[in-house]
Amino acid sequence: MAGFTGPEDTSRLKKQFDHSKKQYEQEKYQKIAQKHVPKASIFRNSLNAFLMGGLICAVAQALFNLISSAGFTVKEANTIVAVIMIFLGAFLTGIGIYDSIAKVGGAGAMVPITGFANSIVAPAMEFKKEGYIFGIGARMFSTAGPVLVYGIVTSIIVGLIAFTIM
Amino acid sequence: MKLKEVNKVSLLWAFLIGGAICLAGQLIMDLTPYEISTGHVLVGYVTLGALASALGLYQPLVDIGGAGATIPLSGFGHGLVQGVLSSIKNQGIMGVFMGGIAANAAGIAAAVIFGYIMAVLFNPKG
Amino acid sequence: MFEIKKVGKQTIKFANPPVILETSSIVGPKEGEGPLKDTFDYIADDMYFGEKSWERAERKFLEEAVKIVLNKRKQTSQDIDFLLAGDLLNQIISSNFAASTLGIPFFGLYGACSTMYEAIILASVLIDGGFAQKVIAATSSHYATSERQFRYPTEQAVQRPLTAQWTVTGAGAMLLGTPDQGEGPVVTFATVGRAVDAGAKDPMDMGSAMAPAAVDTIIAHLEDTGRRVEDYDLVITGDLGSVGRSIAIELANINGYDLSKNFNDCGILIFNPSQDTHAGGSGCACSAVVTCGYIMKALREKKYKRILGIGTGALMSVTSIQRQETIPAIGHAVAIENV
């Protein structure tokens, strides 16, 4: 059916042409737009993240030293410190301070376990109006869920490999 | 008095190692396109921490930095993997499934209970 | 038989230009600390506005804005033929609830942050077409409801990039009527925007996504009407912010139009740089409260003779953003003049 392939082909070609023309225009525009986008100071952000992250970890270390000097083992002390830090992160989020800490500290406030606690409390609090089950219960894990999933999956894969090798 | 000296030095190391780990996170946020969000960074940290731990690279960091290495989320990945590896020795294949969460049960439970309590008690300020 | 009121490709020329009889604007506390604080009718003390959720607060903002405009003109909702309203929340729920309380025959509109200008155009069409005597155009937005729906929970630990804009909390309402009903600035032309997809994807950089649509509409308006940029005392976009404004100036320049002199943006005007909003304000209420407050005040005081307002909207959804689709945008232009 040669008669039918002709027009079909041209329309396909035209479609392709229009598509790449649009893509070209979009890319051309993105180059213009990029020039106007202000860039954050990477140096200042990094310094703030270093100081904030360092400070949070130093507080945790001070707690650790205090607790281990009270006669707990390293493992016990680590667990207690983690629990206290999670409490602090959750509490500071509840009273509305942690987002301001993160505004300055950036990753320095997100990466420590206090930031993990924040990622649980913030959505849970926000979606409380949707109820205690599907609001708080479900939304608590919007960020914490993926963290648990990938942490557990990775550790089990590592464990399976280690088990086979042993 | 010797203990006090040790404690002071440990604070410094926790500060330096913890700060460096967070600094790396900030660089990831700032230097990658906008698609890389906080969630990606947190998931990346726990996964990388787990992998580094499996290769024996994370424990030295914990030995030097203490809380500086355990408190960042990569420390959680490390805790999961070490939990799995140590319980394989006693429990075999069941340890693969139980060890990770068992070793971090307190942290996970704390996150759930404190998260819940705070969400019930407080409202967002905006 | 029919007199066609369309000129050029995209522009409507009103035969009997509808009069802006009254306007009202109501904002939240942060906007109330900004440079335009004296131009608003009411400033709420807190973002909850006495309600138990932010969504309910936004609804109340919209309701109150309409009530203020009715009171100012000593009208009741029975006197109004149509209410044209929209907002940013899913299925324009704030407007739906406000409309159900007000009881005015209601058209729900969605043009993202351009909704106020979309509503002004359609209200003018209804009036000039002889379908209505009095129409209210109104929109609302709320910082916390938008953040929660489009971005992160408000207490989440995130660093907003410098391109991010701050959704304005508040609502604006405009009562338009037939020319026989009173004095006031009139709507002479309306240029309906085309949805422009410039390939922008970053939901934290709305200025880049919307600037091409704004410029597209401005150029269409000038070509359709034969007017020049200088014919306007002020060309003002809705919420391009500082990033979008500077892109728009360059894009216009590439196309041979000079926007560098009399061109500003509601999102830039509404906040002080010290208020740390980064690129400026945004949201349906941004263009609404600045147009209904500051711009109308200046027009009534004859500070401006003729302005061109362009409501700008980023036409995205939460799902399209999550799937990393591009963000189409639109700009609707309205010429308001003292005659």
XYZ file of C-alpha atoms in Angstrom:
631
model
C 0.000 0.000 0.000
C 2.554 2.510 -1.168
C -0.072 5.165 -1.488
C -0.623 5.221 2.237
C 2.964 5.284 3.418
C 3.664 8.653 1.831
C 1.471 10.964 3.882
C 2.030 8.921 7.024
C 5.772 9.293 6.697
C 5.660 13.022 6.172
C 3.367 13.512 9.129
C 5.723 11.445 11.278
C 8.672 13.435 10.029
C 6.839 16.658 10.696
C 6.016 15.511 14.183
C 9.652 14.645 14.810
C 10.713 17.967 13.356
C 8.252 19.913 15.508
C 9.305 17.955 18.541
C 13.011 18.608 18.110
C 12.309 22.228 17.230
C 10.430 22.618 20.514
C 13.233 20.879 22.383
C 15.778 23.161 20.743
C 13.797 26.269 21.690
C 13.398 25.023 25.247
C 17.106 24.342 25.581
C 17.904 27.746 24.107
C 15.614 29.344 26.667
C 17.068 27.376 29.585
C 20.495 28.779 28.688
C 19.127 32.325 28.890
C 17.261 31.626 32.135
C 20.280 30.033 33.814
C 22.204 33.297 33.575
C 19.632 35.009 35.777
C 19.430 32.361 38.462
C 21.256 33.536 41.590
C 23.689 31.012 43.020
C 23.916 30.369 46.729
C 27.364 30.767 48.273
C 28.648 27.200 48.355
C 31.463 28.204 50.697
C 29.158 29.783 53.263
C 26.630 26.946 53.034
C 29.367 24.349 53.480
C 30.882 26.181 56.431
C 27.472 26.448 58.097
C 26.759 22.766 57.467
C 30.144 21.835 58.912
C 29.642 23.946 62.027
C 26.040 22.888 62.631
C 26.679 19.205 61.955
C 29.822 19.307 64.065
C 28.006 21.019 66.911
C 25.177 18.480 66.961
C 27.652 15.579 66.912
C 29.757 17.200 69.648
C 26.669 17.537 71.845
C 25.973 13.843 71.241
C 29.574 12.999 72.092
C 29.353 14.990 75.333
C 26.230 13.020 76.250
C 28.050 9.824 75.346
C 30.990 10.710 77.595
C 28.674 11.574 80.446
C 26.679 8.362 80.098
C 29.654 6.061 79.726
C 31.295 7.613 82.772
C 28.151 6.577 84.673
C 29.109 2.964 84.009
C 27.228 2.041 80.857
C 28.893 0.012 78.099
C 29.722 1.611 74.761
C 26.775 -0.123 73.100
C 24.343 0.939 75.808
C 25.660 4.482 75.830
C 25.340 4.706 72.031
C 21.732 3.597 72.227
C 20.867 6.042 74.997
C 22.534 8.903 73.114
C 20.607 8.056 69.947
C 17.325 8.031 71.871
C 18.079 11.393 73.509
C 19.116 12.991 70.215
C 15.968 11.710 68.518
C 13.934 13.170 71.353
C 15.681 16.542 70.988
C 15.173 16.623 67.210
C 11.501 15.713 67.581
C 10.943 18.220 70.381
C 12.666 21.116 68.609
C 10.540 20.354 65.536
C 7.394 20.306 67.664
C 8.048 23.721 69.156
C 8.844 25.090 65.698
C 12.587 25.706 66.029
C 14.184 22.955 63.969
C 13.227 24.383 60.575
C 15.045 27.602 61.516
C 18.106 25.580 62.553
C 18.017 23.843 59.157
C 17.614 27.140 57.311
C 21.063 28.127 58.584
C 22.704 24.744 59.013
C 21.405 23.041 55.864
C 22.716 19.487 55.625
C 24.304 20.034 59.033
C 20.804 19.842 60.475
C 19.328 17.304 58.035
C 21.951 14.547 58.070
C 22.291 13.947 61.847
C 19.722 11.703 63.492
C 17.983 14.833 64.834
C 17.140 15.643 61.205
C 15.737 12.141 60.811
C 13.474 12.843 63.795
C 12.471 16.142 62.174
C 11.538 14.347 58.960
C 9.126 12.233 61.027
C 7.527 14.945 63.148
C 7.160 17.633 60.455
C 4.799 15.744 58.115
C 3.025 13.986 61.004
C 2.195 17.336 62.608
C 1.249 18.909 59.279
C -1.173 16.127 58.348
C -2.683 15.677 61.807
C -5.871 17.314 60.521
C -6.367 14.290 58.270
C -6.746 12.127 61.348
C -4.611 10.145 63.750
C -4.358 7.079 61.538
C -3.979 8.301 57.955
C -2.739 11.733 58.974
C -0.145 11.184 61.673
C 0.214 7.408 61.363
C 0.794 7.231 57.637
C 2.569 10.534 57.005
C 5.205 10.053 59.717
C 7.090 7.874 57.289
C 7.014 10.020 54.159
C 10.798 10.516 54.418
C 11.666 8.163 57.266
C 10.020 5.265 55.410
C 12.382 5.338 52.426
C 15.337 5.691 54.825
C 14.268 2.574 56.728
C 13.512 0.679 53.512
C 16.888 1.343 51.913
C 18.807 0.891 55.152
C 17.179 -2.455 55.897
C 17.327 -3.710 52.301
C 21.014 -2.832 52.031
C 21.876 -4.422 55.357
C 20.029 -7.640 54.475
C 21.717 -7.883 51.080
C 25.071 -7.350 52.791
C 24.084 -9.998 55.348
C 23.092 -12.526 52.679
C 26.383 -12.037 50.873
C 28.316 -12.351 54.131
C 26.317 -15.464 55.059
C 27.073 -17.137 51.707
C 30.765 -16.317 51.926
C 31.119 -17.553 55.495
C 42.082 13.688 85.183
C 43.158 11.544 82.321
C 39.539 10.712 81.502
C 38.728 14.421 81.189
C 41.519 14.885 78.681
C 40.226 11.942 76.647
C 36.721 13.372 76.768
C 37.843 16.774 75.515
C 39.700 15.256 72.597
C 36.704 13.062 71.784
C 34.502 16.149 71.533
C 36.874 17.715 69.045
C 36.981 14.588 66.912
C 33.202 14.201 67.028
C 32.906 17.812 65.902
C 35.384 17.390 63.057
C 34.151 14.045 61.723
C 30.457 14.907 62.159
C 30.996 18.311 60.582
C 32.858 16.792 57.627
C 30.114 14.226 56.996
C 27.486 17.000 57.014
C 29.637 19.229 54.831
C 29.724 16.468 52.212
C 25.918 16.340 52.373
C 25.712 20.094 51.822
C 27.990 19.858 48.796
C 25.752 17.132 47.366
C 22.706 19.391 47.852
C 24.351 22.488 46.386
C 26.258 20.980 43.471
C 23.643 18.577 42.125
C 20.506 19.612 40.177
C 17.355 20.489 42.090
C 15.969 16.930 41.724
C 18.266 15.787 44.532
C 16.179 16.598 47.601
C 16.662 16.106 51.316
C 15.003 12.691 51.004
C 17.525 11.583 48.401
C 20.408 12.722 50.578
C 19.082 10.915 53.670
C 18.440 7.683 51.736
C 21.853 8.019 50.092
C 23.547 8.457 53.465
C 21.961 5.424 55.083
C 22.764 3.283 52.020
C 26.323 4.518 51.667
C 26.868 4.122 55.406
C 25.679 0.522 55.176
C 27.907 -0.243 52.206
C 30.944 1.449 53.753
C 30.323 -0.519 56.916
C 30.150 -3.792 54.967
C 33.521 -3.026 53.396
C 34.983 -2.279 56.825
C 35.467 1.398 56.014
C 33.038 2.883 58.502
C 34.227 1.330 61.765
C 37.548 3.262 61.678
C 35.536 6.459 61.330
C 33.501 5.506 64.410
C 36.700 4.656 66.326
C 38.064 8.144 65.709
C 34.945 10.283 65.575
C 32.612 8.542 68.036
C 29.262 10.295 67.920
C 30.584 12.285 64.953
C 30.244 9.084 62.915
C 27.312 7.390 64.642
C 24.924 10.367 64.834
C 24.822 11.227 61.090
C 22.404 8.971 59.232
C 25.270 7.027 57.667
C 25.834 5.770 61.223
C 22.365 4.244 61.143
C 23.297 2.286 58.005
C 26.487 1.213 59.779
C 24.486 0.115 62.825
C 22.130 -1.958 60.664
C 24.947 -3.762 58.859
C 26.974 -4.395 62.022
C 23.826 -5.730 63.680
C 23.255 -8.138 60.809
C 26.883 -9.262 60.626
C 27.261 -9.885 64.353
C 24.016 -11.854 64.669
C 24.886 -14.080 61.687
C 27.559 -15.567 63.931
C 25.016 -16.731 66.506
C 21.814 -17.163 64.558
C 22.911 -17.953 61.008
C 20.460 -17.083 58.273
C 17.877 -15.830 60.765
C 20.422 -13.316 61.919
C 20.447 -11.788 58.457
C 16.822 -10.866 58.938
C 16.790 -10.087 62.652
C 20.144 -8.562 63.456
C 19.819 -5.161 61.822
C 16.573 -4.058 63.361
C 17.317 -5.748 66.692
C 20.537 -3.762 67.059
C 18.729 -0.501 66.290
C 15.400 -1.287 67.898
C 15.717 1.436 70.538
C 16.419 4.151 67.972
C 13.580 3.093 65.694
C 11.153 2.809 68.600
C 12.263 6.190 69.931
C 11.727 7.795 66.524
C 8.225 6.366 66.297
C 7.119 7.175 69.842
C 8.668 10.643 70.110
C 7.526 11.461 66.587
C 4.014 10.431 67.505
C 3.944 12.290 70.816
C 5.294 15.517 69.346
C 2.847 15.360 66.440
C -0.042 14.901 68.857
C 1.102 17.634 71.233
C 2.154 20.365 68.804
C 0.827 22.102 65.725
C 2.922 23.518 62.890
C 3.800 27.209 63.291
C 4.277 27.940 59.590
C -25.207 41.486 12.948
C -22.520 40.578 15.445
C -19.966 43.083 16.456
C -16.762 41.180 17.044
C -14.770 42.697 19.878
C -11.592 40.778 19.297
C -8.581 42.549 17.860
C -5.475 40.817 16.559
C -4.655 37.299 17.607
C -5.378 37.221 21.312
C -6.853 40.500 22.451
C -10.342 41.585 23.395
C -11.223 45.266 23.018
C -14.139 46.122 25.274
C -16.797 48.242 23.542
C -18.181 49.536 26.818
C -15.225 49.177 29.153
C -16.375 47.714 32.495
C -15.692 49.881 35.528
C -13.790 48.658 38.554
C -16.303 49.860 41.138
C -14.536 48.681 44.254
C -11.687 46.452 45.389
C -10.621 44.842 48.638
C -7.443 43.205 49.840
C -6.734 41.251 52.980
C -3.405 39.712 53.923
C -1.556 37.728 56.551
C 0.966 39.042 59.088
C 4.104 38.721 56.955
C 2.575 40.705 54.083
C 1.339 43.168 56.702
C 4.952 43.909 57.611
C 5.923 44.514 53.996
C 6.289 47.797 52.120
C 2.667 47.775 50.884
C 1.120 47.415 54.355
C -0.797 50.693 54.118
C -2.586 49.673 50.925
C -4.412 46.654 52.352
C -7.898 46.770 53.852
C -7.187 44.306 56.595
C -4.127 42.572 58.036
C -4.716 39.329 59.932
C -2.741 38.847 63.148
C -1.811 35.254 62.454
C -1.856 32.732 59.630
C -4.641 30.708 61.241
C -6.950 33.769 61.116
C -8.915 32.410 64.096
C -9.587 29.070 62.352
C -8.453 25.610 63.330
C -6.593 24.809 60.119
C -4.756 26.755 57.445
C -7.117 25.528 54.768
C -10.044 26.939 56.730
C -8.097 30.154 57.202
C -7.591 30.503 53.447
C -11.296 29.976 52.876
C -12.055 32.692 55.407
C -9.591 35.083 53.781
C -11.476 34.704 50.499
C -14.885 35.074 52.109
C -13.827 38.140 54.040
C -12.320 39.781 50.958
C -15.637 39.424 49.125
C -17.575 40.665 52.156
C -15.339 43.723 52.467
C -15.840 44.635 48.827
C -19.616 44.219 49.242
C -19.664 46.351 52.395
C -17.572 49.092 50.878
C -20.083 49.442 48.062
C -23.067 48.800 50.385
C -24.174 45.767 48.412
C -25.378 42.365 49.475
C -24.534 39.090 47.787
C -27.996 39.151 46.161
C -26.985 42.237 44.175
C -24.104 40.409 42.486
C -24.730 38.496 39.274
C -21.674 36.252 39.285
C -18.694 35.360 41.418
C -15.573 34.295 39.534
C -13.042 32.826 41.915
C -10.161 30.403 42.123
C -7.205 29.385 44.264
C -4.273 26.988 44.312
C -5.583 24.153 46.435
C -6.669 20.913 44.802
C -9.990 21.279 42.958
C -10.012 24.979 44.028
C -11.550 23.912 47.293
C -11.116 27.261 49.085
C -13.178 29.015 46.426
C -15.806 26.297 46.401
C -16.366 26.640 50.136
C -16.311 30.439 50.057
C -18.820 30.418 47.206
C -21.100 28.070 49.104
C -21.188 30.505 52.009
C -21.631 33.601 49.877
C -24.438 32.190 47.731
C -23.516 34.163 44.608
C -23.811 32.265 41.272
C -20.291 30.968 40.885
C -17.762 30.099 38.223
C -14.726 28.289 39.643
C -11.521 29.112 37.782
C -8.037 27.690 37.784
C -5.169 29.569 36.218
C -2.707 28.944 39.036
C -1.298 32.309 40.164
C -2.783 34.029 37.095
C -6.333 33.301 38.287
C -7.090 36.885 39.379
C -6.398 38.204 35.911
C -8.270 35.331 34.279
C -11.222 36.270 36.503
C -10.979 39.987 35.650
C -10.979 39.168 31.923
C -13.995 36.871 32.163
C -15.851 39.280 34.443
C -15.282 42.051 31.905
C -16.455 39.797 29.089
C -19.652 38.989 30.997
C -20.320 42.654 31.650
C -19.436 44.013 28.230
C -21.376 41.152 26.649
C -24.463 42.260 28.476
C -24.768 39.136 30.596
C -24.212 40.799 33.929
C -24.312 44.135 35.690
C -22.096 43.379 38.645
C -19.466 40.673 38.837
C -16.925 39.950 41.561
C -13.528 38.504 40.701
C -11.669 37.082 43.690
C -8.743 34.787 44.507
C -6.888 33.612 47.563
C -3.695 31.815 48.498
C -1.988 30.834 51.726
C 1.692 30.214 52.398
C 1.211 27.143 54.561
C -1.484 25.422 52.483
C 0.607 25.832 49.328
C 3.851 24.708 50.934
C 2.153 21.624 52.243
C 0.456 20.782 48.955
C 3.228 21.610 46.487
C 6.454 21.374 48.492
C 7.298 20.347 52.065
C 5.519 20.428 55.419
C 6.217 23.842 56.923
C 8.322 22.515 59.805
C 10.463 20.257 57.609
C 14.196 20.920 57.705
C 14.886 22.237 54.199
C 16.938 25.057 52.762
C 14.951 27.071 50.242
C 17.016 27.981 47.179
C 17.510 31.636 46.229
C 15.067 31.243 43.327
C 12.252 30.189 45.680
C 9.308 32.515 46.171
C 7.073 33.002 49.168
C 3.381 32.277 48.645
C 1.384 35.322 49.703
C -1.208 34.702 52.414
C -4.375 36.618 51.728
C -7.133 37.306 49.264
C -8.219 40.061 46.920
C -11.637 40.820 45.464
C -12.657 43.198 42.718
C -16.204 44.358 41.954
C -16.663 45.188 38.293
C -19.786 46.678 36.811
C -21.358 48.283 33.772
C -20.125 51.824 33.013
C -23.400 53.466 34.090
C -22.905 52.458 37.716
C -20.175 54.807 38.744
C -16.762 56.300 38.354
C -13.507 54.409 38.471
C -10.715 52.931 36.437
C -11.964 50.849 33.512
C -10.832 47.686 31.782
C -10.172 48.558 28.153
C -8.251 45.621 26.735
C -7.631 42.046 27.756
C -5.040 39.803 26.148
C -5.657 36.149 26.806
C -2.418 34.232 27.265
C -1.274 31.063 25.588
C 0.111 28.253 27.699
C 3.853 28.342 27.050
C 6.052 25.381 27.900
C 9.599 26.666 28.050
C 10.952 23.392 29.399
C 11.497 24.585 32.961
C 11.247 21.815 35.556
C 12.388 23.169 38.890
C 9.357 23.736 41.149
C 11.519 25.979 43.337
C 12.140 28.344 40.416
C 8.770 29.561 39.178
C 10.209 32.794 37.792
C 12.130 30.923 35.093
C 9.057 28.886 34.192
C 6.721 31.869 33.899
C 8.859 34.611 32.332
C 8.444 33.345 28.718
C 4.643 33.182 29.090
C 4.526 36.719 30.489
C 6.659 38.085 27.665
C 4.642 36.139 25.074
C 1.458 37.824 26.288
C 3.005 41.287 26.595
C 4.264 41.121 23.008
C 0.917 39.787 21.754
C -0.837 42.618 23.563
C 1.393 45.284 22.047
C 1.088 43.813 18.545
C -2.676 43.334 18.767
C -3.392 46.819 20.111
C -0.676 48.722 18.281
C 0.388 50.226 21.570
C 3.970 50.656 22.757
C 5.474 49.827 26.126
C 5.796 53.563 26.795
C 2.044 54.009 26.420
C 1.714 52.477 29.868
C 2.738 54.174 33.090
C 3.371 50.752 34.537
C 3.641 47.242 33.162
C 3.316 44.890 36.096
C 3.469 41.102 36.223
C 1.854 38.986 38.925
C 4.577 36.922 40.502
C 7.657 36.532 38.337
C 9.808 37.521 41.287
C 13.263 39.017 40.907
C 14.572 36.086 38.848
C 11.627 36.011 36.457
C 11.619 39.781 36.071
C 15.223 39.929 34.997
C 14.681 37.031 32.548
C 11.574 38.767 31.165
C 13.517 41.969 30.523
C 16.121 40.039 28.563
C 13.529 38.043 26.585
C 11.638 41.208 25.692
C 14.896 42.814 24.675
C 15.721 39.892 22.351
C 12.338 40.468 20.710
C 12.938 44.203 20.353
C 10.927 45.552 23.292
C 12.387 47.580 26.120
C 10.887 46.622 29.459
C 13.705 48.002 31.587
C 11.999 51.323 32.451
C 8.386 50.930 33.550
C 8.226 47.222 34.296
C 7.757 45.785 37.766
C 6.348 42.738 39.494
C 3.800 42.336 42.294
C 5.956 39.627 43.889
C 8.873 42.048 44.160
C 6.748 44.924 45.506
C 4.960 43.025 48.253
C 7.956 42.048 50.404
C 11.074 43.834 51.591
C 14.358 42.111 50.724
C 14.967 41.957 54.495
C 11.926 39.671 54.879
C 14.030 36.839 53.506
C 11.574 35.530 50.935
C 14.420 35.057 48.417
C 13.005 35.857 44.930
C 9.797 37.546 46.172
C 6.121 36.743 46.603
C 3.930 34.385 44.605
C 0.514 32.770 44.692
C -2.959 33.765 43.520
C -3.170 36.366 46.256
C 0.113 38.007 45.216
C -1.217 39.671 42.063
C -4.695 39.949 43.621
C -3.797 41.939 46.743
C -1.245 44.136 44.966
C -3.647 44.897 42.114
C -6.637 45.424 44.408
C -4.568 47.364 46.930
C -1.521 49.265 45.739
C -2.272 49.514 42.012
C -5.931 50.494 42.386
C -4.986 53.081 44.990
C -2.463 54.604 42.616
C -4.987 54.581 39.781
C -7.678 56.221 41.914
C -5.219 58.860 43.077
C -4.423 59.427 39.373
C -0.800 58.586 39.992
C -1.087 56.304 36.979
C -3.215 56.953 33.955
C -2.882 53.593 32.334
C -1.385 50.317 33.466
C -0.953 46.871 31.959
C -1.228 44.059 34.488
C -0.196 40.541 33.592
C -1.275 37.720 35.894
C 1.275 34.932 35.639
C 0.670 31.301 36.503
C 2.761 28.127 36.565
C 0.487 25.337 35.389
C 1.865 22.377 37.284
C 0.410 19.701 39.490
C 1.978 17.785 42.332
C 1.967 14.630 40.204
C 3.549 16.315 37.180
C 6.326 17.649 39.403
C 6.954 14.268 41.003
C 7.263 12.769 37.524
C 9.694 15.514 36.562
C 7.534 16.829 33.765
C 8.053 20.336 32.459
C 6.085 23.277 33.857
C 3.904 25.100 31.295
C 2.996 28.658 32.252
C 0.510 31.321 31.256
C 0.151 35.086 31.407
C -3.137 36.982 31.115
C -2.923 40.727 30.482
C -5.459 43.392 31.357
C -5.187 47.090 30.491
C -6.715 49.280 33.212
C -7.090 52.994 32.540
C -8.467 56.205 33.944
C -10.612 57.733 31.240
